[in-house]
Amino acid sequence: MDTTNISAIIDKYNGEASALIQILLDIQNDLHWLPREALELVSERLGVPMSRIQHTATFYKAFSLVPKGRHEINVCVGTACHVRGANRVLEVVQNITGIQPGETDADLKFSLETVNCLGCCALGPVMEIDEQHLGKLAPAMAADLLKGYQ
Amino acid sequence: MSKLNSPADLEHLREEILAGRDPDKVCITLCSGTACNATGSGKVAAAIHEEFEKQGLNGSVEFRKTGCHGFCEKGPNMVISPEEISYIQVTPKDVPEIIAKTVKEKKVVERLLYKDPATGEKATHEFEIPFYKHQQRSVLANNVKLDPKNLNDYLAVGGYSAMVKAFDMGPEAVIAEVKKANLRGRGGGGFPAGIKWEAARNALGDRKYVIVNCDEGDPGAYMDRSLMEGNPFGVLEGLIIGAYAIGASEGYIYVRQEYPLAVENVLSAIRLAEERGLLGKNILGSGFDFSIEVHRGAGAFICGEETALLASLEGRAGEPRARPPFPATRGLWGKPTNINNVETWANVPLIVNNGADWFAGMGTKGSKGTKIFSLVGKVNNTGLVEVPMGVTLRDIIYKVGGGIPKNKKFKAVQTGGPAGGCIPEEHLDIQVDFDELTKFGAIMGSGGMIVMDEDTCMVDVARYFLNFLSGESCGKCSPCREGIKQMHRILTDITEGRGKEGDIELLEEICLSTRASLCALGRSAANPVLSTLRYFRHEYEAHIHNKRCPAFVCKKLISYYIDPEQCQACLICFRKCTSGAISGGKDKIHIIDQAVCNRCGTCFEVCPTRFGAAMRLSGDPVPAAIPEEARILIRETKSEKESKAT
Amino acid sequence: MSEIRLKIDGKEVTVEAGKTILDAARKAGIDIPTVCHHEKLESFGGCRLCTVEAESGGRTNLVAACIYPAANDLVVWTRSPQIDKIRKVLTEQLLAYAPESEVLKAIAEDYHADKDRFPKEPSFCILCGLCVRYCAEVKKKNVVGFLDRGPCREINFIPELAAVECWDCKECFPLCPTSALQAAFVLTEALISLSPSLQKIDTRAKTASA
Ligand SMILES: Cc1cc2nc3c(=O)[nH]c(=O)nc-3n(C[C@H](O)[C@H](O)[C@H](O)COP(=O)(O)O)c2cc1C
Ligand code: SF4
Ligand code: FES
């Protein structure tokens, strides 16, 4: 594994232990997951025990300890979307992708997450695929949309 | 960009900016908040640039991309000054016409105006649209006036004048003013900001911190996001004033990384302020030094709780700790720290500029000023609403919100986020006020307001919030971790038909035990259960005793069924079914295979109302399928139909 | 050193400043149940079995005695119908993990807690954090830590550190209120993950890293 990027990220924060979460966020954004080697390097450079790094990396939802799929689906299950039927959309998405929230399929095609409000409540139910917002969904429409991804 | 070294420099710059601005020049303002972006405001902006290029309008017409206007339901929103003509749901296709007609000929494009669904009347200006007419916008007022990336826009509307005034008043007088205004925290607790500031000011410590809480994890609320995205300058100015009053030299902005635009805009606002000397050493020659850092939250609702937020700022998992000691005496790195919500900070420059009396002139006895709500759910006009405290829930939902869509019946409004409560129809005339809402089992919270209609199951709502909380509890203390888990399990059982005698009583017992939790997340986790039990106990009972979901929401308790008498074998549901559960043909009455059906409800939605063949059942058994031979549909000929009709 | 005077269950008690309600109560011979508290460790406030009613300035709050600072004029009640009900349910919830725990059984007897009230849990750990905190605060090794949050929270040993540190130590085991079954299991698991020949049977390490 090439660790130059990770080192550069740590340097950007002067190797300060208090920046742990900011550093992990930057690594996550860069690699789309947090490989164990990266965590070990961070632990060593910041002087933060591995047990604390692991707690942090598993505590916050933004971090993933496994590689993500090519397409990241976020189904909004905020309250506004919930009362407008987000669950029915979510179930259809689960059926089609064959994965549960928090999972990635074996072909690394889709990763599915639920999120708690994308701030587009007016468009609920909403999902986000690869950072594109898809609003006013119905189960049948969500099913059609997913078919367009490779 | 030159640094400003004194208040006089700032005023001089302001005059220069204003002199360079022609109030009669045409300006197109386009909402570019997150919701409007999702409905295509980016494409509209591109079309405007293209059209400007084509028509050679660059320079003669201004174009400004602003933060959220609030009427997200009808986005993308556009306003054209100086006439302030307001267009809704603008698409790139509309742009050439807008420019040819409105910009060049000052004519209105009728079809882009808002039309009141009740009266059919069209509104040319935002202030005539009922959604805006019944609001009172002070904190949100500048959102429509400025480009969040342009400091000059903020200076043009009087930006940073409150900071200068505060430097003149001195720290004690600023605190006295905030206390007199009785500004209560907008983040949920409603604690008086002035008193908290005073405690932090009086606390011993060589170093003090101020923090903006923009974690906004409340699902279904986005007030703080819109302020941060639309007018980060106002929040910064409030923070600088607070830091000055408290004697803090460093500030942090804690903003969730799920809000990339808010992060981007506040970082840019900080940079612009630094370049101008409005942040940094010796601000405007006052001798006051102050710097700000942005910290992105990594996805944990609990980090909105102030002690968890501090743990997270220090680079640890966001676990709350016991108070006392309060952050005012022992906060970040053990130093005195003052944390306020985004909206609280954004109110500060207004109070300093207009005075405590102006602020206290709005609202009720115990709750002053205005409050921003995110009005969402089953309501016609979804969006951000700013109203004076004391307005009734009914006015917000019906006058501003335009009532419930599709003529459905109102059931409840949920306020205060996951720890809040549901208020039913009979109490809709209560005023929004910190203490009043609490009395009725809800809370003000940070301003989420979710409207629910007759199609909402209140047991499912309680289950939903407990599910949310169970994923967001930090797990440190057992009443919260175990209590929420058990309540969620029992509620799931009830909604899935496994409810049993004694469940309600057990829930009530657990509700009590969660009050022993360490932080307010656990301590208020029972609220969704308690408030739905208080007003909708009969729904719990229907689920438990009759295995019936009165709102037809709980999947395990409902079935979809096609009435063979009504089915016209039109194939619509057959084609749309998401699980392939419907069998049928062109002349063959459709039947749902109950074993395959996933209860997504698509058939019920698509079945033409004139047939009304797809039905929902709950609490009643599904009638047996009709025999194969009876499924052939013999259609009436046209003449037969007519003779029947006569 | 300044003295603090407070009232516990109607009794006047004095303690040094900086002590907690629990310290004050123990000094006065008043019993408050605790699970996650330990003299050698910093107060944690996790199990909340030490919850008491504390009255000051006209307001009564439920607070954790093990962590709430004793203060002048505080009026504390260590038993009340409300507190008893709370302790009962909290004990029952923890018994779902560790029905054999002596500590919990003793509390259960005092509060008539039913060990079968809640469905059995597939873990013996009640997450009191004694092992985690002991390893960090006293041994300063940080071999065992928490993972995840909410109902998914669990304890976890760092394999590479455990292989070096745990053989001669295991001092955290006797602190465990549930006889360290889960800790032993998780520790073994961590060690297995380092051993290529034993990894085959380690199904969990795979799912844990997945
Ligand atoms: C579980 C939980 C979540 C919270 N989330 C937020 C939040 O997202 N934003 C916020 O401003 N306050 C939040 N609070 C309230 C903060 O703890 C704190 O009271 C507030 O930031 C103080 O600011 P204010 O006095 O201006 O409201 C939360 C509290 C709890 C218990
Ligand atoms: S109440 Fe919940 S969120 Fe708060 S400390 Fe306890 S477990 Fe954590
Ligand atoms: S002993 Fe006080 S919380 Fe556990």
mmCIF file with all atom_site columns, N, CA and C and ligand atoms in Angstrom, chain B residues 183-193 196 211-218 224 256 301-307 309 323 339-345 419 445-446 469 472 519-522 524, ligand 1:
data_model
loop_
_atom_site.group_PDB
_atom_site.id
_atom_site.type_symbol
_atom_site.label_atom_id
_atom_site.label_alt_id
_atom_site.label_comp_id
_atom_site.label_asym_id
_atom_site.label_entity_id
_atom_site.label_seq_id
_atom_site.pdbx_PDB_ins_code
_atom_site.Cartn_x
_atom_site.Cartn_y
_atom_site.Cartn_z
_atom_site.occupancy
_atom_site.B_iso_or_equiv
_atom_site.pdbx_formal_charge
_atom_site.auth_seq_id
_atom_site.auth_comp_id
_atom_site.auth_asym_id
_atom_site.auth_atom_id
_atom_site.pdbx_PDB_model_num
ATOM   1   N N   . LEU B 1 183 ? -32.395 36.319 25.056 1.00 0.00 ? 183 LEU B N   1
ATOM   2   C CA  . LEU B 1 183 ? -32.163 35.397 23.947 1.00 0.00 ? 183 LEU B CA  1
ATOM   3   C C   . LEU B 1 183 ? -31.945 34.010 24.526 1.00 0.00 ? 183 LEU B C   1
ATOM   4   N N   . ARG B 1 184 ? -32.833 33.083 24.180 1.00 0.00 ? 184 ARG B N   1
ATOM   5   C CA  . ARG B 1 184 ? -32.679 31.710 24.673 1.00 0.00 ? 184 ARG B CA  1
ATOM   6   C C   . ARG B 1 184 ? -32.125 30.830 23.568 1.00 0.00 ? 184 ARG B C   1
ATOM   7   N N   . GLY B 1 185 ? -31.307 29.863 23.972 1.00 0.00 ? 185 GLY B N   1
ATOM   8   C CA  . GLY B 1 185 ? -30.595 29.024 23.009 1.00 0.00 ? 185 GLY B CA  1
ATOM   9   C C   . GLY B 1 185 ? -31.528 28.354 22.019 1.00 0.00 ? 185 GLY B C   1
ATOM   10  N N   . ARG B 1 186 ? -31.147 28.410 20.750 1.00 0.00 ? 186 ARG B N   1
ATOM   11  C CA  . ARG B 1 186 ? -31.979 27.841 19.693 1.00 0.00 ? 186 ARG B CA  1
ATOM   12  C C   . ARG B 1 186 ? -31.634 26.390 19.396 1.00 0.00 ? 186 ARG B C   1
ATOM   13  N N   . GLY B 1 187 ? -30.674 25.824 20.125 1.00 0.00 ? 187 GLY B N   1
ATOM   14  C CA  . GLY B 1 187 ? -30.228 24.465 19.803 1.00 0.00 ? 187 GLY B CA  1
ATOM   15  C C   . GLY B 1 187 ? -31.048 23.381 20.463 1.00 0.00 ? 187 GLY B C   1
ATOM   16  N N   . GLY B 1 188 ? -31.977 23.756 21.309 1.00 0.00 ? 188 GLY B N   1
ATOM   17  C CA  . GLY B 1 188 ? -32.809 22.730 21.914 1.00 0.00 ? 188 GLY B CA  1
ATOM   18  C C   . GLY B 1 188 ? -33.114 22.993 23.376 1.00 0.00 ? 188 GLY B C   1
ATOM   19  N N   . GLY B 1 189 ? -32.102 23.368 24.129 1.00 0.00 ? 189 GLY B N   1
ATOM   20  C CA  . GLY B 1 189 ? -32.285 23.511 25.567 1.00 0.00 ? 189 GLY B CA  1
ATOM   21  C C   . GLY B 1 189 ? -33.028 24.771 25.957 1.00 0.00 ? 189 GLY B C   1
ATOM   22  N N   . GLY B 1 190 ? -32.904 25.824 25.154 1.00 0.00 ? 190 GLY B N   1
ATOM   23  C CA  . GLY B 1 190 ? -33.580 27.078 25.473 1.00 0.00 ? 190 GLY B CA  1
ATOM   24  C C   . GLY B 1 190 ? -32.983 27.807 26.660 1.00 0.00 ? 190 GLY B C   1
ATOM   25  N N   . PHE B 1 191 ? -31.712 27.531 26.958 1.00 0.00 ? 191 PHE B N   1
ATOM   26  C CA  . PHE B 1 191 ? -31.069 28.184 28.087 1.00 0.00 ? 191 PHE B CA  1
ATOM   27  C C   . PHE B 1 191 ? -30.702 29.621 27.698 1.00 0.00 ? 191 PHE B C   1
ATOM   28  N N   . PRO B 1 192 ? -30.910 30.597 28.610 1.00 0.00 ? 192 PRO B N   1
ATOM   29  C CA  . PRO B 1 192 ? -30.604 31.989 28.254 1.00 0.00 ? 192 PRO B CA  1
ATOM   30  C C   . PRO B 1 192 ? -29.127 32.188 27.917 1.00 0.00 ? 192 PRO B C   1
ATOM   31  N N   . ALA B 1 193 ? -28.879 32.697 26.708 1.00 0.00 ? 193 ALA B N   1
ATOM   32  C CA  . ALA B 1 193 ? -27.502 32.824 26.241 1.00 0.00 ? 193 ALA B CA  1
ATOM   33  C C   . ALA B 1 193 ? -26.706 33.792 27.101 1.00 0.00 ? 193 ALA B C   1
ATOM   34  N N   . LYS B 1 196 ? -25.281 32.255 30.222 1.00 0.00 ? 196 LYS B N   1
ATOM   35  C CA  . LYS B 1 196 ? -24.180 31.337 29.909 1.00 0.00 ? 196 LYS B CA  1
ATOM   36  C C   . LYS B 1 196 ? -22.917 32.136 29.587 1.00 0.00 ? 196 LYS B C   1
ATOM   37  N N   . ILE B 1 211 ? -17.746 28.311 20.654 1.00 0.00 ? 211 ILE B N   1
ATOM   38  C CA  . ILE B 1 211 ? -18.000 27.274 19.649 1.00 0.00 ? 211 ILE B CA  1
ATOM   39  C C   . ILE B 1 211 ? -19.384 27.457 19.013 1.00 0.00 ? 211 ILE B C   1
ATOM   40  N N   . VAL B 1 212 ? -19.424 27.269 17.699 1.00 0.00 ? 212 VAL B N   1
ATOM   41  C CA  . VAL B 1 212 ? -20.707 27.244 16.991 1.00 0.00 ? 212 VAL B CA  1
ATOM   42  C C   . VAL B 1 212 ? -21.107 25.781 16.811 1.00 0.00 ? 212 VAL B C   1
ATOM   43  N N   . ASN B 1 213 ? -22.275 25.439 17.292 1.00 0.00 ? 213 ASN B N   1
ATOM   44  C CA  . ASN B 1 213 ? -22.759 24.074 17.148 1.00 0.00 ? 213 ASN B CA  1
ATOM   45  C C   . ASN B 1 213 ? -23.613 23.976 15.884 1.00 0.00 ? 213 ASN B C   1
ATOM   46  N N   . CYS B 1 214 ? -23.012 23.449 14.828 1.00 0.00 ? 214 CYS B N   1
ATOM   47  C CA  . CYS B 1 214 ? -23.756 23.230 13.572 1.00 0.00 ? 214 CYS B CA  1
ATOM   48  C C   . CYS B 1 214 ? -23.706 21.745 13.256 1.00 0.00 ? 214 CYS B C   1
ATOM   49  N N   . ASP B 1 215 ? -24.040 20.938 14.282 1.00 0.00 ? 215 ASP B N   1
ATOM   50  C CA  . ASP B 1 215 ? -24.034 19.497 14.056 1.00 0.00 ? 215 ASP B CA  1
ATOM   51  C C   . ASP B 1 215 ? -25.377 19.076 13.461 1.00 0.00 ? 215 ASP B C   1
ATOM   52  N N   . GLU B 1 216 ? -26.401 19.786 13.833 1.00 0.00 ? 216 GLU B N   1
ATOM   53  C CA  . GLU B 1 216 ? -27.754 19.588 13.296 1.00 0.00 ? 216 GLU B CA  1
ATOM   54  C C   . GLU B 1 216 ? -28.040 18.164 12.822 1.00 0.00 ? 216 GLU B C   1
ATOM   55  N N   . GLY B 1 217 ? -28.094 17.261 13.790 1.00 0.00 ? 217 GLY B N   1
ATOM   56  C CA  . GLY B 1 217 ? -28.345 15.873 13.409 1.00 0.00 ? 217 GLY B CA  1
ATOM   57  C C   . GLY B 1 217 ? -29.813 15.516 13.391 1.00 0.00 ? 217 GLY B C   1
ATOM   58  N N   . ASP B 1 218 ? -30.653 16.433 13.798 1.00 0.00 ? 218 ASP B N   1
ATOM   59  C CA  . ASP B 1 218 ? -32.088 16.222 13.871 1.00 0.00 ? 218 ASP B CA  1
ATOM   60  C C   . ASP B 1 218 ? -32.621 15.850 12.483 1.00 0.00 ? 218 ASP B C   1
ATOM   61  N N   . ASP B 1 224 ? -30.166 25.265 10.435 1.00 0.00 ? 224 ASP B N   1
ATOM   62  C CA  . ASP B 1 224 ? -28.784 25.682 10.663 1.00 0.00 ? 224 ASP B CA  1
ATOM   63  C C   . ASP B 1 224 ? -27.983 25.563 9.377  1.00 0.00 ? 224 ASP B C   1
ATOM   64  N N   . ARG B 1 256 ? -21.291 19.429 10.500 1.00 0.00 ? 256 ARG B N   1
ATOM   65  C CA  . ARG B 1 256 ? -21.258 18.045 10.044 1.00 0.00 ? 256 ARG B CA  1
ATOM   66  C C   . ARG B 1 256 ? -20.778 17.976 8.591  1.00 0.00 ? 256 ARG B C   1
ATOM   67  N N   . PHE B 1 301 ? -25.039 11.870 15.657 1.00 0.00 ? 301 PHE B N   1
ATOM   68  C CA  . PHE B 1 301 ? -26.026 12.804 16.201 1.00 0.00 ? 301 PHE B CA  1
ATOM   69  C C   . PHE B 1 301 ? -25.638 13.247 17.604 1.00 0.00 ? 301 PHE B C   1
ATOM   70  N N   . ILE B 1 302 ? -25.080 12.331 18.374 1.00 0.00 ? 302 ILE B N   1
ATOM   71  C CA  . ILE B 1 302 ? -24.760 12.632 19.765 1.00 0.00 ? 302 ILE B CA  1
ATOM   72  C C   . ILE B 1 302 ? -23.736 13.763 19.871 1.00 0.00 ? 302 ILE B C   1
ATOM   73  N N   . CYS B 1 303 ? -22.951 13.974 18.834 1.00 0.00 ? 303 CYS B N   1
ATOM   74  C CA  . CYS B 1 303 ? -21.947 15.046 18.888 1.00 0.00 ? 303 CYS B CA  1
ATOM   75  C C   . CYS B 1 303 ? -22.572 16.434 18.908 1.00 0.00 ? 303 CYS B C   1
ATOM   76  N N   . GLY B 1 304 ? -23.891 16.528 18.728 1.00 0.00 ? 304 GLY B N   1
ATOM   77  C CA  . GLY B 1 304 ? -24.558 17.808 18.940 1.00 0.00 ? 304 GLY B CA  1
ATOM   78  C C   . GLY B 1 304 ? -24.664 18.125 20.422 1.00 0.00 ? 304 GLY B C   1
ATOM   79  N N   . GLU B 1 305 ? -24.662 17.111 21.256 1.00 0.00 ? 305 GLU B N   1
ATOM   80  C CA  . GLU B 1 305 ? -24.677 17.314 22.708 1.00 0.00 ? 305 GLU B CA  1
ATOM   81  C C   . GLU B 1 305 ? -23.346 17.957 23.074 1.00 0.00 ? 305 GLU B C   1
ATOM   82  N N   . GLU B 1 306 ? -23.390 18.988 23.922 1.00 0.00 ? 306 GLU B N   1
ATOM   83  C CA  . GLU B 1 306 ? -22.196 19.817 24.034 1.00 0.00 ? 306 GLU B CA  1
ATOM   84  C C   . GLU B 1 306 ? -20.948 19.108 24.583 1.00 0.00 ? 306 GLU B C   1
ATOM   85  N N   . THR B 1 307 ? -21.122 18.215 25.550 1.00 0.00 ? 307 THR B N   1
ATOM   86  C CA  . THR B 1 307 ? -19.914 17.577 26.069 1.00 0.00 ? 307 THR B CA  1
ATOM   87  C C   . THR B 1 307 ? -19.374 16.520 25.094 1.00 0.00 ? 307 THR B C   1
ATOM   88  N N   . LEU B 1 309 ? -19.640 16.916 21.874 1.00 0.00 ? 309 LEU B N   1
ATOM   89  C CA  . LEU B 1 309 ? -19.023 17.766 20.861 1.00 0.00 ? 309 LEU B CA  1
ATOM   90  C C   . LEU B 1 309 ? -17.589 18.118 21.280 1.00 0.00 ? 309 LEU B C   1
ATOM   91  N N   . ARG B 1 323 ? -22.148 16.402 33.721 1.00 0.00 ? 323 ARG B N   1
ATOM   92  C CA  . ARG B 1 323 ? -22.048 17.795 34.134 1.00 0.00 ? 323 ARG B CA  1
ATOM   93  C C   . ARG B 1 323 ? -22.709 17.897 35.497 1.00 0.00 ? 323 ARG B C   1
ATOM   94  N N   . ILE B 1 339 ? -20.675 27.320 24.244 1.00 0.00 ? 339 ILE B N   1
ATOM   95  C CA  . ILE B 1 339 ? -21.196 26.704 23.021 1.00 0.00 ? 339 ILE B CA  1
ATOM   96  C C   . ILE B 1 339 ? -22.594 27.229 22.755 1.00 0.00 ? 339 ILE B C   1
ATOM   97  N N   . ASN B 1 340 ? -22.824 27.704 21.567 1.00 0.00 ? 340 ASN B N   1
ATOM   98  C CA  . ASN B 1 340 ? -24.183 28.070 21.168 1.00 0.00 ? 340 ASN B CA  1
ATOM   99  C C   . ASN B 1 340 ? -24.501 27.524 19.794 1.00 0.00 ? 340 ASN B C   1
ATOM   100 N N   . ASN B 1 341 ? -25.771 27.429 19.557 1.00 0.00 ? 341 ASN B N   1
ATOM   101 C CA  . ASN B 1 341 ? -26.294 26.964 18.280 1.00 0.00 ? 341 ASN B CA  1
ATOM   102 C C   . ASN B 1 341 ? -26.112 28.042 17.197 1.00 0.00 ? 341 ASN B C   1
ATOM   103 N N   . VAL B 1 342 ? -26.094 27.619 15.960 1.00 0.00 ? 342 VAL B N   1
ATOM   104 C CA  . VAL B 1 342 ? -25.939 28.530 14.810 1.00 0.00 ? 342 VAL B CA  1
ATOM   105 C C   . VAL B 1 342 ? -26.944 29.687 14.859 1.00 0.00 ? 342 VAL B C   1
ATOM   106 N N   . GLU B 1 343 ? -28.208 29.323 15.071 1.00 0.00 ? 343 GLU B N   1
ATOM   107 C CA  . GLU B 1 343 ? -29.250 30.353 15.017 1.00 0.00 ? 343 GLU B CA  1
ATOM   108 C C   . GLU B 1 343 ? -29.118 31.319 16.198 1.00 0.00 ? 343 GLU B C   1
ATOM   109 N N   . THR B 1 344 ? -28.676 30.796 17.348 1.00 0.00 ? 344 THR B N   1
ATOM   110 C CA  . THR B 1 344 ? -28.457 31.675 18.495 1.00 0.00 ? 344 THR B CA  1
ATOM   111 C C   . THR B 1 344 ? -27.416 32.723 18.131 1.00 0.00 ? 344 THR B C   1
ATOM   112 N N   . TRP B 1 345 ? -26.295 32.257 17.581 1.00 0.00 ? 345 TRP B N   1
ATOM   113 C CA  . TRP B 1 345 ? -25.232 33.197 17.199 1.00 0.00 ? 345 TRP B CA  1
ATOM   114 C C   . TRP B 1 345 ? -25.725 34.180 16.156 1.00 0.00 ? 345 TRP B C   1
ATOM   115 N N   . ALA B 1 419 ? -36.217 13.770 20.219 1.00 0.00 ? 419 ALA B N   1
ATOM   116 C CA  . ALA B 1 419 ? -36.582 13.778 21.626 1.00 0.00 ? 419 ALA B CA  1
ATOM   117 C C   . ALA B 1 419 ? -37.860 14.567 21.855 1.00 0.00 ? 419 ALA B C   1
ATOM   118 N N   . GLY B 1 445 ? -37.166 22.180 20.821 1.00 0.00 ? 445 GLY B N   1
ATOM   119 C CA  . GLY B 1 445 ? -36.031 21.560 20.141 1.00 0.00 ? 445 GLY B CA  1
ATOM   120 C C   . GLY B 1 445 ? -35.324 22.575 19.292 1.00 0.00 ? 445 GLY B C   1
ATOM   121 N N   . SER B 1 446 ? -34.765 22.124 18.201 1.00 0.00 ? 446 SER B N   1
ATOM   122 C CA  . SER B 1 446 ? -34.018 23.063 17.383 1.00 0.00 ? 446 SER B CA  1
ATOM   123 C C   . SER B 1 446 ? -34.881 23.610 16.260 1.00 0.00 ? 446 SER B C   1
ATOM   124 N N   . LEU B 1 469 ? -32.793 6.720  17.512 1.00 0.00 ? 469 LEU B N   1
ATOM   125 C CA  . LEU B 1 469 ? -32.018 6.945  18.732 1.00 0.00 ? 469 LEU B CA  1
ATOM   126 C C   . LEU B 1 469 ? -31.129 5.751  19.059 1.00 0.00 ? 469 LEU B C   1
ATOM   127 N N   . GLU B 1 472 ? -28.049 6.070  17.365 1.00 0.00 ? 472 GLU B N   1
ATOM   128 C CA  . GLU B 1 472 ? -27.287 7.274  17.673 1.00 0.00 ? 472 GLU B CA  1
ATOM   129 C C   . GLU B 1 472 ? -26.841 7.360  19.123 1.00 0.00 ? 472 GLU B C   1
ATOM   130 N N   . CYS B 1 519 ? -26.806 11.609 29.677 1.00 0.00 ? 519 CYS B N   1
ATOM   131 C CA  . CYS B 1 519 ? -27.010 12.877 28.968 1.00 0.00 ? 519 CYS B CA  1
ATOM   132 C C   . CYS B 1 519 ? -28.438 12.980 28.480 1.00 0.00 ? 519 CYS B C   1
ATOM   133 N N   . ALA B 1 520 ? -28.736 14.128 27.882 1.00 0.00 ? 520 ALA B N   1
ATOM   134 C CA  . ALA B 1 520 ? -30.107 14.421 27.493 1.00 0.00 ? 520 ALA B CA  1
ATOM   135 C C   . ALA B 1 520 ? -30.622 13.519 26.378 1.00 0.00 ? 520 ALA B C   1
ATOM   136 N N   . LEU B 1 521 ? -29.739 12.885 25.636 1.00 0.00 ? 521 LEU B N   1
ATOM   137 C CA  . LEU B 1 521 ? -30.243 11.978 24.602 1.00 0.00 ? 521 LEU B CA  1
ATOM   138 C C   . LEU B 1 521 ? -31.022 10.851 25.264 1.00 0.00 ? 521 LEU B C   1
ATOM   139 N N   . GLY B 1 522 ? -30.385 10.207 26.207 1.00 0.00 ? 522 GLY B N   1
ATOM   140 C CA  . GLY B 1 522 ? -31.051 9.109  26.901 1.00 0.00 ? 522 GLY B CA  1
ATOM   141 C C   . GLY B 1 522 ? -32.206 9.604  27.747 1.00 0.00 ? 522 GLY B C   1
ATOM   142 N N   . SER B 1 524 ? -34.183 11.990 27.344 1.00 0.00 ? 524 SER B N   1
ATOM   143 C CA  . SER B 1 524 ? -35.405 12.373 26.640 1.00 0.00 ? 524 SER B CA  1
ATOM   144 C C   . SER B 1 524 ? -35.842 11.321 25.631 1.00 0.00 ? 524 SER B C   1
HETATM 145 C C1  . LIG D 2 .   ? -28.559 14.383 21.728 1.00 0.00 ? 1   LIG D C1  1
HETATM 146 C C2  . LIG D 2 .   ? -28.400 15.853 21.603 1.00 0.00 ? 1   LIG D C2  1
HETATM 147 C C3  . LIG D 2 .   ? -28.196 16.427 20.351 1.00 0.00 ? 1   LIG D C3  1
HETATM 148 C C4  . LIG D 2 .   ? -28.039 17.793 20.211 1.00 0.00 ? 1   LIG D C4  1
HETATM 149 N N1  . LIG D 2 .   ? -27.852 18.290 18.967 1.00 0.00 ? 1   LIG D N1  1
HETATM 150 C C5  . LIG D 2 .   ? -27.682 19.616 18.825 1.00 0.00 ? 1   LIG D C5  1
HETATM 151 C C6  . LIG D 2 .   ? -27.455 20.170 17.539 1.00 0.00 ? 1   LIG D C6  1
HETATM 152 O O1  . LIG D 2 .   ? -27.422 19.460 16.540 1.00 0.00 ? 1   LIG D O1  1
HETATM 153 N N2  . LIG D 2 .   ? -27.282 21.500 17.428 1.00 0.00 ? 1   LIG D N2  1
HETATM 154 C C7  . LIG D 2 .   ? -27.318 22.312 18.519 1.00 0.00 ? 1   LIG D C7  1
HETATM 155 O O2  . LIG D 2 .   ? -27.130 23.516 18.379 1.00 0.00 ? 1   LIG D O2  1
HETATM 156 N N3  . LIG D 2 .   ? -27.545 21.824 19.747 1.00 0.00 ? 1   LIG D N3  1
HETATM 157 C C8  . LIG D 2 .   ? -27.713 20.501 19.932 1.00 0.00 ? 1   LIG D C8  1
HETATM 158 N N4  . LIG D 2 .   ? -27.924 20.006 21.194 1.00 0.00 ? 1   LIG D N4  1
HETATM 159 C C9  . LIG D 2 .   ? -27.950 20.936 22.331 1.00 0.00 ? 1   LIG D C9  1
HETATM 160 C C10 . LIG D 2 .   ? -26.539 21.208 22.808 1.00 0.00 ? 1   LIG D C10 1
HETATM 161 O O3  . LIG D 2 .   ? -26.160 20.254 23.767 1.00 0.00 ? 1   LIG D O3  1
HETATM 162 C C11 . LIG D 2 .   ? -26.406 22.566 23.453 1.00 0.00 ? 1   LIG D C11 1
HETATM 163 O O4  . LIG D 2 .   ? -27.364 22.674 24.429 1.00 0.00 ? 1   LIG D O4  1
HETATM 164 C C12 . LIG D 2 .   ? -26.580 23.708 22.501 1.00 0.00 ? 1   LIG D C12 1
HETATM 165 O O5  . LIG D 2 .   ? -25.681 23.615 21.447 1.00 0.00 ? 1   LIG D O5  1
HETATM 166 C C13 . LIG D 2 .   ? -26.365 24.987 23.214 1.00 0.00 ? 1   LIG D C13 1
HETATM 167 O O6  . LIG D 2 .   ? -26.608 26.064 22.368 1.00 0.00 ? 1   LIG D O6  1
HETATM 168 P P1  . LIG D 2 .   ? -27.841 27.017 22.540 1.00 0.00 ? 1   LIG D P1  1
HETATM 169 O O7  . LIG D 2 .   ? -27.918 27.380 23.988 1.00 0.00 ? 1   LIG D O7  1
HETATM 170 O O8  . LIG D 2 .   ? -27.526 28.171 21.673 1.00 0.00 ? 1   LIG D O8  1
HETATM 171 O O9  . LIG D 2 .   ? -29.041 26.280 22.105 1.00 0.00 ? 1   LIG D O9  1
HETATM 172 C C14 . LIG D 2 .   ? -28.099 18.629 21.349 1.00 0.00 ? 1   LIG D C14 1
HETATM 173 C C15 . LIG D 2 .   ? -28.316 18.054 22.597 1.00 0.00 ? 1   LIG D C15 1
HETATM 174 C C16 . LIG D 2 .   ? -28.476 16.695 22.739 1.00 0.00 ? 1   LIG D C16 1
HETATM 175 C C17 . LIG D 2 .   ? -28.696 16.122 24.077 1.00 0.00 ? 1   LIG D C17 1
#
